[in-house]
Phi, psi and omega in degrees: 000315180299325180298317180294314182301317184289340181271358183288134175268152174287138179299326181298338182269356180285127182234125171049049176248164172263119183248129180257132184223131171274131182246114178257354182090000182289164179302317184292325176294318179299315181297318181296313180298318178299318180296316181297320181289327185270327192250000177229161173254020182284160173276125186259127176246121184241132173237152177214161187253145163262091188290342183296337179283347182249320183244079188296333182293340177245028190298321181296312179298318182292324178295318178299318180298318180298315180299316179297318179299319180296323177298316182294316180296322177298320177300314181296318179298325182284325189256347180231190181284166186287156175207168181262131177227143182220140172273129179265121180278122184261018181297333178258023185307317185292339179296341180265005177069032185265127178232354184268173182291142179292344177281353179271124181304326181302323178295322180294321181297323178293336180272359184306323177302318179292319182294314180294330176297324181275322189246349183089178181291158180222161180270319182221144172257122184261116177271132181260358188270118176293335182296333179295340178269347193234004179216185188293340178301325181296319177300317178297321179296314179301314180300319181296316181296318180300323181282342185236041184300325182292332179274326187212091180304144183301327185280000175274350182260120180234147168238139192273003195286350175296336182241002178291159170295134187301321186296331180295320180292318181294320176303312180297318181295312181295318184296331181257007186239018179266120181283173185291333186256326185201168174285121182268087183297327178301316182291319178306313182292310185299317182290340181249008188302308182299318180294318179299316179296323182296319183262004170054058181289312182199170176278139182266092179239346184259179177287175187296323180299315180297320179299316180296319178300317179296317178302315181293310185297325185280322196237354196267135169261095186293330179299318179294316179300314184295318177299320180298314181295322177298316182296330179271000180058030176271075191286334174295317176298321176303315180302316181294318178298314181296319181297317184273321190228024187300329182293344182273359186257139181293147179301320185297332178286322174300316180297321176297315179301309184292328184279329194234328194251342191261152170256125185268095180209175183304329181287338182248006183301322181299314179294319179298308184292320176300317182294320179296317182287308183295325180278357181051049182287124181283167177300318179298319179291325176299318178296320179294322177302314181295320178297317179298316184298313181291323176305324186289340182233340190296334184275358182272110183277330191268351180248153179289132180247011185302317180298318179295321180293322175300325179291323175299316179300318181291324177299317176299320179299321181284316192230024182303327182289347180255356182277124186275166177294327177300317180295317178300316177302315182298315181297319178299316182294320179299327183291342185229003194287346180286150191302315193240012180201169180233139171278087190293327178298315179294315181301314181297320178298317182293321176297316178298330181274004173097012177286159193269099181289331179294318177298318180295321178302313183294316180295322181299315180296322182282344188256316187272161174287171194307304187299314183290319180298314182293320180301313182288317183297323178301319179298315183299307188286331178284324186271327189235030182308319184290346180263358183253125182288153179305318178302319182290323175298318180295317180293323175298322179298314178299318182293318179295319180296316180298323181275358181064036174268079192286326176300317178293322178306311181292326178295321179296320176297319178301327182264009169118359177292149186267108185291344180295335183289350177285340188276062168208158180261135180254358174210166187271111182296321183294315178296322179298314180294317181299316180295329179287324189258345186276149173280346180279122181262109179257161179159346178289141184252352179246151186265154176231168185299329182291341184295318179291331176293317179299315179299312182298317183288323176297316180299321177298316180296330180271010179069039171051063179297338180297340179272002185241015182270162175298166183309137190256128163262115184253124189245128175228187184124191179252317183238145171084007182298313181297322179293318178300317178301315182297318179294318177303310181299315183295316181294317179300312183294323179295335181259017172091008181258152175256143183226137164277152178211135174239124178222165175204156357277170175279157178256306181273309183197167189295338179302332179298333183297329187239108178255120181254113180049043173094353183239143174305143176298134180285159179295322180299312182290319179302315182294319178301316180292322178299318179295318179296319179295319179296319178299319178296318179296318181296331179289330186256343192296334182257006179285150184296319182296319180295312182297325178294317178296320179294320178299317180296321179293320179295321177295319179297329177272001179053047178276143174281165179297323179295318178298320180295316183292325184269356187288135169270165178276155174277129184299327180299335180299338180251333179290320181299312175298325175300314178302314181296317178298313183298318182286332182279335187256004178232138186286139173197171181261340182208158176235128180245122184231125174262135178298157177277309183234328189200250189214257188306320182259016180289149183291341176274358182280068182242358185259142181261183183290342178286329184268324185280132179248349176196137170253119181258124178247105178276182186310129178253128173230168173249125181122015176281192188292348179245026186297333184294343180285334187248160183274321185196184182296324180292318179293320177303312182295316182300314183290317183290322180288336179280006166293336184296157183248156179303131175069006180261131183302142173252124177255115192237129177284176179298134182227161173289158192303314183293329176291315182296324179299319181291319179298318178298320180296316180294318179301319178296317181299322185264001181056039183261125175303134184244119177253127187243138174297145183077344177252308182264341173203154176221160176232122179253120185274127176240176179292112176086352180201179174219156180254124176260127179236120178177154179058035179073011181247155172226106187250132175264116190234145176292149176291150178293150171288332171297137195274142172109144179298335178301332180288334174294320177296318179295319178295322183292321181290326175294316179297321179299316180299324179285318180293329176296331179252044184297336179292335180262328187228116179269118187250124178269136184300311184295317179293321178296320180298312180295320181297317180297319182293326186261000180302132177237155180215119186307123175088337181284152187298123180209168178273118182258163180288149181249015186290318187279317188282335176058039173282154183273057177226147177289318181227145175235120177258135188215132176148201183242160169213152176285159181304318183294344181255012183297342180297343178298338181295330181297335185292332181221029179287332177297130178073024185230139167267156186227133165242119185239122174263123183241135181238110165060033177263166189278165178299323181299317180294312184295318184276345183254271183303314184295314180300319180299317184281347182259357191297336185263359181284148180292305181226148183224132168241127177258117178266110186275135175230128184096169188250001189251031178269134174238123187268129179284140183302322182299322179289322181299326183291336183253005189228154165259127185255134169229166178241043181295139175261353184233124185298323182300324179293321178296320180296314182296326179291312184292333178282339181271346180276143177301131182208147174264003184289145177255346181236157175232131177245121177246111193230136173242140185266003180224110185294327183288341179252014184294132186289126184296322182300323183296321179298316182297323184281310190271328184263355182045055188299131174257120182259132175286156177062022184301310183293318181298317181290328176293322176297321177299314179298321180294316181300321184259013174056047179268348177230146176281171187299321181291320175300315180298316182298323179291314183290332178275352179068036183281353172079020176293135181256166183289152179281000000 
């Protein structure tokens, strides 16, 4: 052996020779070929085998190996200099008298006649196998060469390791020297002894373990060794490497092992736990590992996955306390996401492990087409009915009805869903019909200068109906406008008066925007008014004066000709005249109007000082949903306060000093009496009620059912506007108190009844609040669980204001909506995060978790995105004009017969 070692030439010294190399595709072969191509100017001859022609029983495996080798060789040809490569056909293998393994160099030497026939003569044969230097095969090789000197001279055989990077040799040695039970350091040393002495790594004065440690510490790339062992599935050896040297391995390799290569069972628990600890795997990474692991097998329909599913169960046993609801949701979805089948074994395991089958039912109905959705949903409800909450059945019913999955709809009713929740309208039939039949194309969501011109000219053509409406309370500000409108209407009605009301945005459907004498506008009446407004517009749109005004407005907006031609109309341009017509032609005692966006230039600013009896300015901030219209807080205040009319009283809530200064200036300019909160009236909050003091009166009033002390302020400003007009409206204290307490506002945060849902909470608060009012949560966060739906707010908001206001809640579920949320670390520490898309699922989860809370708060931060289904389920919404509007839809064929039969409750059953 020493004779052979001493005769080896350095590869770097080889010049213009023909070098023959066998390529098996191994790491060491790749490294050798790369070295030869980069560091020598020799001609490289590469041969590889098509083993399928010789070993037919392994033909599939051998064919795959051949394909992989060809890919690698193609890569080398593309990225380095050219070389010659040939596939050796082994169909005549037996003619050479070969019976040994092709991995044995001796077999290759016997094949040299065949190889030289294909590739020609060569100067040196380069062996890439380190094992030939370290085990008995080498002795056999030497003996063979000595006996066959005439066929293969000794100096034609070279091994490159004298000039190789040392770590490559050690990797090969360690990777092939790990016994089944433990790392055999004695063997590592003995098999590499000659090589170690040759390259003079260290002096041998210590015991074998120390020698091996030195060898490892100085030269070893543990990541490469570990990857090699993973690829060979030598998991016992992996365990030993991790136990002894785990800190030297990269985290990403551990994640790969846990996600793809390991079996999670009692026999592998040591490797799993060592890998988690040594790799410092975080909780988030553990969840990703489980998601990766299930991804790797859940989609295979044709193979048994029971063993893999048992491993998922075992993973839950080990780390169930760290598995998040997002991961559980994801795993459930993976179990059913394929178009035509379900991995039922996996699904059943996940249900047993506490994953939410009700949430999966709702998502399935909303995602798949009819046949697939119904097929999967039938399995869920028949097999897991007892695991699905009533709320989830109801929400599934709404989703199935919306998707027109009628067979599923009836099946859900059969299993307990409440068909009464279908009897409400979720969109405006009249607007739907008008948009279908009208030549006017609406759809723009931002306003332009021409929009107010269109409104003004239509109103003129209609003989100015805005001047014929009952006395107007006009409400502006940033926060609380809708609540003030609701309190005004409620107090007026409690005292025997009828009120028209215009508010925006709608929650369920556009009919909510226009309340005629206390009732939502019906679809029949709404459509009639839309047609009349369109007729008026058609009469003026081609007149020269109108076109000139529109041209001037377009120039002021600096619109291009293309923008003008492609522009759609703003829907409000036609809704505002509808509102004016409706209010002028129907009797009432008062008109309540909320601005759409702002003040002086608001589209609702169509009423003059003769019609308006009060301008109410609620809290003004800069940064609300219409902030882009204004430059700053001063500009916001100036525009909103200029909604006021000459000589008409301004009723103003508490404001910051710079805002109040501007309001006072505008009031002086317009000669408008200014009534200020804390100066002209105050509200003192007591336990269970509040005291209103103003106009020489002291009224003891019940607190509003709408949640938060801010609602007391909103109720008080509404009451002030009415008391200021006492000559027109006589207000009784007892009636006003009851009205304030019972005022409701669709979607706004209020205390709902707990009779139907049977949750284990004394009080349930449900609805929306604006971002600026989130501080109301502090008032009752003690003893409360929280479900918060957040839509598209910034990291600063989530990590600052929101985190501060959530700190006292017992449990928190954050329902994420939108893709631009970034979660602040401070918030993560105080919260449980889920990514539920369905509120009912979030409720069932928070109710199933151990809690000391006595109250539940379900909160959405955006009224315009508030989910309609939740209102129908939780608020048991009663819609006015339901039957009349259904007749309108029927008359104009807006619903098919089956939809109508269901909504009318005619009891038609599925076929």
